[in-house]
Amino acid sequence: MKNIAILSCLKSNRVCAGVACLKAFNERRAAFAGYQDEPLTLTAFLRCTQCGVDPEQDPGMMEKLERIVSCKTQVAHIGKCCQNKDGTPCPHMQKAADYLSGHGVKVVWGTH
């Protein structure tokens, strides 16, 4: 059993219900295609807390990241909504990804 978390952008919450990420997860397609025959548990669906604030300066975001680590999440998939139009990662989500990878969580950029 592999424990998976999905991270997404708070701004995307205006138009996003998480449907495409969850559908890709459930159907094992797009960034989740590599888990075809593997049982998965979705341990978290995190929305960042705000733009312009580094995670280490945001107690709420740090609590979320710590909870992802504490529930033994093995892989965190970060949604396309957490990337700029040129494909570069949001610098704040990159810091969240660095925190997770520094605590043994594999980070994958992509969901659907």
PDB file of N, CA, C and O in Angstrom, residues 4-9 21 29-33 35 46 48 55 61 65 75-101 105-112:
ATOM      1  N   ILE A   4      -0.313   8.419  -0.683  1.00  0.00           N
ATOM      2  CA  ILE A   4      -0.152   9.508  -1.627  1.00  0.00           C
ATOM      3  C   ILE A   4      -0.850  10.759  -1.097  1.00  0.00           C
ATOM      4  O   ILE A   4      -1.959  10.673  -0.560  1.00  0.00           O
ATOM      5  N   ALA A   5      -0.225  11.916  -1.279  1.00  0.00           N
ATOM      6  CA  ALA A   5      -0.865  13.205  -1.009  1.00  0.00           C
ATOM      7  C   ALA A   5      -0.896  14.005  -2.306  1.00  0.00           C
ATOM      8  O   ALA A   5      -0.024  13.849  -3.160  1.00  0.00           O
ATOM      9  N   ILE A   6      -1.914  14.844  -2.435  1.00  0.00           N
ATOM     10  CA  ILE A   6      -2.018  15.757  -3.568  1.00  0.00           C
ATOM     11  C   ILE A   6      -1.990  17.177  -3.008  1.00  0.00           C
ATOM     12  O   ILE A   6      -2.730  17.499  -2.078  1.00  0.00           O
ATOM     13  N   LEU A   7      -1.127  18.019  -3.580  1.00  0.00           N
ATOM     14  CA  LEU A   7      -1.017  19.412  -3.167  1.00  0.00           C
ATOM     15  C   LEU A   7      -1.483  20.297  -4.312  1.00  0.00           C
ATOM     16  O   LEU A   7      -1.136  20.043  -5.476  1.00  0.00           O
ATOM     17  N   SER A   8      -2.255  21.319  -3.977  1.00  0.00           N
ATOM     18  CA  SER A   8      -2.751  22.221  -5.011  1.00  0.00           C
ATOM     19  C   SER A   8      -2.720  23.667  -4.523  1.00  0.00           C
ATOM     20  O   SER A   8      -2.510  23.940  -3.343  1.00  0.00           O
ATOM     21  N   CYS A   9      -2.965  24.573  -5.442  1.00  0.00           N
ATOM     22  CA  CYS A   9      -2.886  26.004  -5.200  1.00  0.00           C
ATOM     23  C   CYS A   9      -4.206  26.536  -4.662  1.00  0.00           C
ATOM     24  O   CYS A   9      -5.276  26.203  -5.176  1.00  0.00           O
ATOM     25  N   CYS A  21      -7.837  16.031 -10.530  1.00  0.00           N
ATOM     26  CA  CYS A  21      -6.769  15.364  -9.766  1.00  0.00           C
ATOM     27  C   CYS A  21      -7.267  14.033  -9.212  1.00  0.00           C
ATOM     28  O   CYS A  21      -6.582  13.008  -9.314  1.00  0.00           O
ATOM     29  N   ARG A  29      -4.222   7.325 -14.114  1.00  0.00           N
ATOM     30  CA  ARG A  29      -3.768   7.855 -15.400  1.00  0.00           C
ATOM     31  C   ARG A  29      -2.971   9.128 -15.174  1.00  0.00           C
ATOM     32  O   ARG A  29      -2.847   9.604 -14.068  1.00  0.00           O
ATOM     33  N   ALA A  30      -2.420   9.671 -16.242  1.00  0.00           N
ATOM     34  CA  ALA A  30      -1.559  10.866 -16.211  1.00  0.00           C
ATOM     35  C   ALA A  30      -0.412  10.613 -15.236  1.00  0.00           C
ATOM     36  O   ALA A  30       0.257   9.582 -15.342  1.00  0.00           O
ATOM     37  N   ALA A  31      -0.179  11.482 -14.277  1.00  0.00           N
ATOM     38  CA  ALA A  31       0.971  11.332 -13.371  1.00  0.00           C
ATOM     39  C   ALA A  31       0.830  10.138 -12.430  1.00  0.00           C
ATOM     40  O   ALA A  31       1.807   9.745 -11.789  1.00  0.00           O
ATOM     41  N   PHE A  32      -0.353   9.546 -12.362  1.00  0.00           N
ATOM     42  CA  PHE A  32      -0.573   8.387 -11.499  1.00  0.00           C
ATOM     43  C   PHE A  32      -0.517   7.062 -12.265  1.00  0.00           C
ATOM     44  O   PHE A  32      -0.758   5.997 -11.703  1.00  0.00           O
ATOM     45  N   ALA A  33      -0.189   7.117 -13.544  1.00  0.00           N
ATOM     46  CA  ALA A  33      -0.164   5.912 -14.382  1.00  0.00           C
ATOM     47  C   ALA A  33       0.851   4.881 -13.899  1.00  0.00           C
ATOM     48  O   ALA A  33       0.668   3.681 -14.113  1.00  0.00           O
ATOM     49  N   TYR A  35       1.287   3.723 -11.086  1.00  0.00           N
ATOM     50  CA  TYR A  35       0.791   2.937  -9.943  1.00  0.00           C
ATOM     51  C   TYR A  35      -0.281   1.932 -10.361  1.00  0.00           C
ATOM     52  O   TYR A  35      -1.082   1.511  -9.532  1.00  0.00           O
ATOM     53  N   LEU A  46      -4.099  18.735  -0.016  1.00  0.00           N
ATOM     54  CA  LEU A  46      -3.715  19.996   0.597  1.00  0.00           C
ATOM     55  C   LEU A  46      -3.879  21.150  -0.375  1.00  0.00           C
ATOM     56  O   LEU A  46      -3.480  21.060  -1.526  1.00  0.00           O
ATOM     57  N   CYS A  48      -2.574  25.056  -0.585  1.00  0.00           N
ATOM     58  CA  CYS A  48      -1.653  25.973   0.098  1.00  0.00           C
ATOM     59  C   CYS A  48      -2.486  27.024   0.827  1.00  0.00           C
ATOM     60  O   CYS A  48      -3.679  27.178   0.563  1.00  0.00           O
ATOM     61  N   PRO A  55       6.444  28.922   3.183  1.00  0.00           N
ATOM     62  CA  PRO A  55       5.849  27.972   4.122  1.00  0.00           C
ATOM     63  C   PRO A  55       6.420  28.067   5.531  1.00  0.00           C
ATOM     64  O   PRO A  55       5.674  27.996   6.515  1.00  0.00           O
ATOM     65  N   MET A  61       0.550  26.462   7.126  1.00  0.00           N
ATOM     66  CA  MET A  61       1.125  25.627   6.064  1.00  0.00           C
ATOM     67  C   MET A  61       2.110  24.631   6.650  1.00  0.00           C
ATOM     68  O   MET A  61       2.123  23.460   6.249  1.00  0.00           O
ATOM     69  N   LEU A  65       2.077  20.541   6.292  1.00  0.00           N
ATOM     70  CA  LEU A  65       3.200  19.752   5.788  1.00  0.00           C
ATOM     71  C   LEU A  65       3.657  18.725   6.821  1.00  0.00           C
ATOM     72  O   LEU A  65       3.954  17.573   6.473  1.00  0.00           O
ATOM     73  N   VAL A  75       4.546   9.619  -1.202  1.00  0.00           N
ATOM     74  CA  VAL A  75       4.682  10.400  -2.427  1.00  0.00           C
ATOM     75  C   VAL A  75       3.703  11.571  -2.377  1.00  0.00           C
ATOM     76  O   VAL A  75       2.527  11.385  -2.067  1.00  0.00           O
ATOM     77  N   ALA A  76       4.194  12.761  -2.692  1.00  0.00           N
ATOM     78  CA  ALA A  76       3.343  13.942  -2.812  1.00  0.00           C
ATOM     79  C   ALA A  76       3.311  14.367  -4.271  1.00  0.00           C
ATOM     80  O   ALA A  76       4.358  14.633  -4.864  1.00  0.00           O
ATOM     81  N   HIS A  77       2.121  14.386  -4.844  1.00  0.00           N
ATOM     82  CA  HIS A  77       1.936  14.864  -6.213  1.00  0.00           C
ATOM     83  C   HIS A  77       1.498  16.314  -6.140  1.00  0.00           C
ATOM     84  O   HIS A  77       0.528  16.638  -5.447  1.00  0.00           O
ATOM     85  N   ILE A  78       2.210  17.181  -6.844  1.00  0.00           N
ATOM     86  CA  ILE A  78       1.906  18.605  -6.823  1.00  0.00           C
ATOM     87  C   ILE A  78       1.264  18.986  -8.145  1.00  0.00           C
ATOM     88  O   ILE A  78       1.828  18.756  -9.219  1.00  0.00           O
ATOM     89  N   GLY A  79       0.076  19.550  -8.050  1.00  0.00           N
ATOM     90  CA  GLY A  79      -0.723  19.862  -9.228  1.00  0.00           C
ATOM     91  C   GLY A  79      -0.115  20.898 -10.151  1.00  0.00           C
ATOM     92  O   GLY A  79       0.691  21.735  -9.742  1.00  0.00           O
ATOM     93  N   LYS A  80      -0.536  20.844 -11.395  1.00  0.00           N
ATOM     94  CA  LYS A  80      -0.090  21.799 -12.407  1.00  0.00           C
ATOM     95  C   LYS A  80      -0.466  23.220 -11.998  1.00  0.00           C
ATOM     96  O   LYS A  80       0.202  24.175 -12.374  1.00  0.00           O
ATOM     97  N   CYS A  81      -1.490  23.374 -11.186  1.00  0.00           N
ATOM     98  CA  CYS A  81      -1.899  24.696 -10.712  1.00  0.00           C
ATOM     99  C   CYS A  81      -0.821  25.348  -9.850  1.00  0.00           C
ATOM    100  O   CYS A  81      -0.876  26.549  -9.589  1.00  0.00           O
ATOM    101  N   CYS A  82       0.156  24.585  -9.421  1.00  0.00           N
ATOM    102  CA  CYS A  82       1.252  25.090  -8.582  1.00  0.00           C
ATOM    103  C   CYS A  82       2.476  25.452  -9.415  1.00  0.00           C
ATOM    104  O   CYS A  82       3.574  25.576  -8.890  1.00  0.00           O
ATOM    105  N   GLN A  83       2.258  25.581 -10.716  1.00  0.00           N
ATOM    106  CA  GLN A  83       3.336  25.973 -11.612  1.00  0.00           C
ATOM    107  C   GLN A  83       2.944  27.257 -12.323  1.00  0.00           C
ATOM    108  O   GLN A  83       1.756  27.511 -12.571  1.00  0.00           O
ATOM    109  N   ASN A  84       3.937  28.066 -12.643  1.00  0.00           N
ATOM    110  CA  ASN A  84       3.704  29.284 -13.412  1.00  0.00           C
ATOM    111  C   ASN A  84       3.394  28.913 -14.858  1.00  0.00           C
ATOM    112  O   ASN A  84       3.583  27.762 -15.275  1.00  0.00           O
ATOM    113  N   LYS A  85       2.932  29.864 -15.620  1.00  0.00           N
ATOM    114  CA  LYS A  85       2.575  29.605 -17.025  1.00  0.00           C
ATOM    115  C   LYS A  85       3.739  29.071 -17.845  1.00  0.00           C
ATOM    116  O   LYS A  85       3.535  28.327 -18.795  1.00  0.00           O
ATOM    117  N   ASP A  86       4.968  29.410 -17.446  1.00  0.00           N
ATOM    118  CA  ASP A  86       6.140  28.914 -18.179  1.00  0.00           C
ATOM    119  C   ASP A  86       6.584  27.530 -17.700  1.00  0.00           C
ATOM    120  O   ASP A  86       7.596  27.009 -18.146  1.00  0.00           O
ATOM    121  N   GLY A  87       5.830  26.936 -16.775  1.00  0.00           N
ATOM    122  CA  GLY A  87       6.135  25.595 -16.293  1.00  0.00           C
ATOM    123  C   GLY A  87       7.033  25.545 -15.075  1.00  0.00           C
ATOM    124  O   GLY A  87       7.266  24.480 -14.519  1.00  0.00           O
ATOM    125  N   THR A  88       7.551  26.691 -14.662  1.00  0.00           N
ATOM    126  CA  THR A  88       8.393  26.706 -13.460  1.00  0.00           C
ATOM    127  C   THR A  88       7.513  26.616 -12.219  1.00  0.00           C
ATOM    128  O   THR A  88       6.393  27.116 -12.205  1.00  0.00           O
ATOM    129  N   PRO A  89       8.020  25.972 -11.172  1.00  0.00           N
ATOM    130  CA  PRO A  89       7.207  25.823  -9.962  1.00  0.00           C
ATOM    131  C   PRO A  89       7.000  27.149  -9.236  1.00  0.00           C
ATOM    132  O   PRO A  89       7.875  28.022  -9.258  1.00  0.00           O
ATOM    133  N   CYS A  90       5.849  27.288  -8.611  1.00  0.00           N
ATOM    134  CA  CYS A  90       5.625  28.400  -7.691  1.00  0.00           C
ATOM    135  C   CYS A  90       6.734  28.319  -6.644  1.00  0.00           C
ATOM    136  O   CYS A  90       7.004  27.240  -6.100  1.00  0.00           O
ATOM    137  N   PRO A  91       7.415  29.417  -6.352  1.00  0.00           N
ATOM    138  CA  PRO A  91       8.541  29.353  -5.413  1.00  0.00           C
ATOM    139  C   PRO A  91       8.123  28.908  -4.007  1.00  0.00           C
ATOM    140  O   PRO A  91       8.896  28.256  -3.313  1.00  0.00           O
ATOM    141  N   HIS A  92       6.909  29.218  -3.606  1.00  0.00           N
ATOM    142  CA  HIS A  92       6.441  28.824  -2.277  1.00  0.00           C
ATOM    143  C   HIS A  92       6.116  27.331  -2.239  1.00  0.00           C
ATOM    144  O   HIS A  92       6.432  26.640  -1.272  1.00  0.00           O
ATOM    145  N   MET A  93       5.524  26.835  -3.327  1.00  0.00           N
ATOM    146  CA  MET A  93       5.249  25.398  -3.389  1.00  0.00           C
ATOM    147  C   MET A  93       6.552  24.626  -3.553  1.00  0.00           C
ATOM    148  O   MET A  93       6.671  23.514  -3.060  1.00  0.00           O
ATOM    149  N   GLN A  94       7.537  25.213  -4.218  1.00  0.00           N
ATOM    150  CA  GLN A  94       8.845  24.566  -4.317  1.00  0.00           C
ATOM    151  C   GLN A  94       9.449  24.391  -2.928  1.00  0.00           C
ATOM    152  O   GLN A  94      10.028  23.353  -2.628  1.00  0.00           O
ATOM    153  N   LYS A  95       9.300  25.393  -2.074  1.00  0.00           N
ATOM    154  CA  LYS A  95       9.815  25.280  -0.707  1.00  0.00           C
ATOM    155  C   LYS A  95       9.055  24.212   0.073  1.00  0.00           C
ATOM    156  O   LYS A  95       9.651  23.469   0.856  1.00  0.00           O
ATOM    157  N   ALA A  96       7.753  24.099  -0.171  1.00  0.00           N
ATOM    158  CA  ALA A  96       6.976  23.030   0.469  1.00  0.00           C
ATOM    159  C   ALA A  96       7.463  21.671  -0.029  1.00  0.00           C
ATOM    160  O   ALA A  96       7.627  20.730   0.754  1.00  0.00           O
ATOM    161  N   ALA A  97       7.729  21.579  -1.337  1.00  0.00           N
ATOM    162  CA  ALA A  97       8.240  20.333  -1.919  1.00  0.00           C
ATOM    163  C   ALA A  97       9.602  19.991  -1.331  1.00  0.00           C
ATOM    164  O   ALA A  97       9.875  18.822  -1.017  1.00  0.00           O
ATOM    165  N   ASP A  98      10.441  20.995  -1.161  1.00  0.00           N
ATOM    166  CA  ASP A  98      11.765  20.770  -0.571  1.00  0.00           C
ATOM    167  C   ASP A  98      11.639  20.268   0.867  1.00  0.00           C
ATOM    168  O   ASP A  98      12.380  19.370   1.281  1.00  0.00           O
ATOM    169  N   TYR A  99      10.702  20.824   1.619  1.00  0.00           N
ATOM    170  CA  TYR A  99      10.475  20.378   2.998  1.00  0.00           C
ATOM    171  C   TYR A  99      10.059  18.900   2.996  1.00  0.00           C
ATOM    172  O   TYR A  99      10.607  18.087   3.746  1.00  0.00           O
ATOM    173  N   LEU A 100       9.104  18.560   2.134  1.00  0.00           N
ATOM    174  CA  LEU A 100       8.624  17.176   2.095  1.00  0.00           C
ATOM    175  C   LEU A 100       9.737  16.219   1.682  1.00  0.00           C
ATOM    176  O   LEU A 100       9.930  15.176   2.318  1.00  0.00           O
ATOM    177  N   SER A 101      10.465  16.567   0.624  1.00  0.00           N
ATOM    178  CA  SER A 101      11.537  15.659   0.180  1.00  0.00           C
ATOM    179  C   SER A 101      12.622  15.547   1.246  1.00  0.00           C
ATOM    180  O   SER A 101      13.221  14.483   1.416  1.00  0.00           O
ATOM    181  N   VAL A 105       9.700  12.245   1.783  1.00  0.00           N
ATOM    182  CA  VAL A 105       8.543  12.107   0.898  1.00  0.00           C
ATOM    183  C   VAL A 105       9.001  12.384  -0.532  1.00  0.00           C
ATOM    184  O   VAL A 105       9.589  13.434  -0.811  1.00  0.00           O
ATOM    185  N   LYS A 106       8.756  11.445  -1.426  1.00  0.00           N
ATOM    186  CA  LYS A 106       9.090  11.653  -2.836  1.00  0.00           C
ATOM    187  C   LYS A 106       8.123  12.687  -3.400  1.00  0.00           C
ATOM    188  O   LYS A 106       6.914  12.636  -3.140  1.00  0.00           O
ATOM    189  N   VAL A 107       8.623  13.631  -4.176  1.00  0.00           N
ATOM    190  CA  VAL A 107       7.793  14.672  -4.774  1.00  0.00           C
ATOM    191  C   VAL A 107       7.697  14.455  -6.281  1.00  0.00           C
ATOM    192  O   VAL A 107       8.714  14.259  -6.948  1.00  0.00           O
ATOM    193  N   VAL A 108       6.481  14.475  -6.787  1.00  0.00           N
ATOM    194  CA  VAL A 108       6.213  14.355  -8.216  1.00  0.00           C
ATOM    195  C   VAL A 108       5.437  15.602  -8.638  1.00  0.00           C
ATOM    196  O   VAL A 108       4.393  15.904  -8.043  1.00  0.00           O
ATOM    197  N   TRP A 109       5.956  16.312  -9.613  1.00  0.00           N
ATOM    198  CA  TRP A 109       5.246  17.478 -10.131  1.00  0.00           C
ATOM    199  C   TRP A 109       4.277  17.012 -11.202  1.00  0.00           C
ATOM    200  O   TRP A 109       4.679  16.633 -12.281  1.00  0.00           O
ATOM    201  N   GLY A 110       3.017  16.969 -10.855  1.00  0.00           N
ATOM    202  CA  GLY A 110       1.969  16.582 -11.808  1.00  0.00           C
ATOM    203  C   GLY A 110       0.901  15.730 -11.163  1.00  0.00           C
ATOM    204  O   GLY A 110       1.161  14.982 -10.226  1.00  0.00           O
ATOM    205  N   THR A 111      -0.293  15.901 -11.683  1.00  0.00           N
ATOM    206  CA  THR A 111      -1.434  15.081 -11.261  1.00  0.00           C
ATOM    207  C   THR A 111      -2.169  14.641 -12.522  1.00  0.00           C
ATOM    208  O   THR A 111      -1.958  13.567 -13.013  1.00  0.00           O
ATOM    209  N   HIS A 112      -2.999  15.512 -13.080  1.00  0.00           N
ATOM    210  CA  HIS A 112      -3.778  15.179 -14.278  1.00  0.00           C
ATOM    211  C   HIS A 112      -3.214  15.811 -15.519  1.00  0.00           C
ATOM    212  O   HIS A 112      -2.289  16.592 -15.474  1.00  0.00           O
TER     213      HIS A 112
END
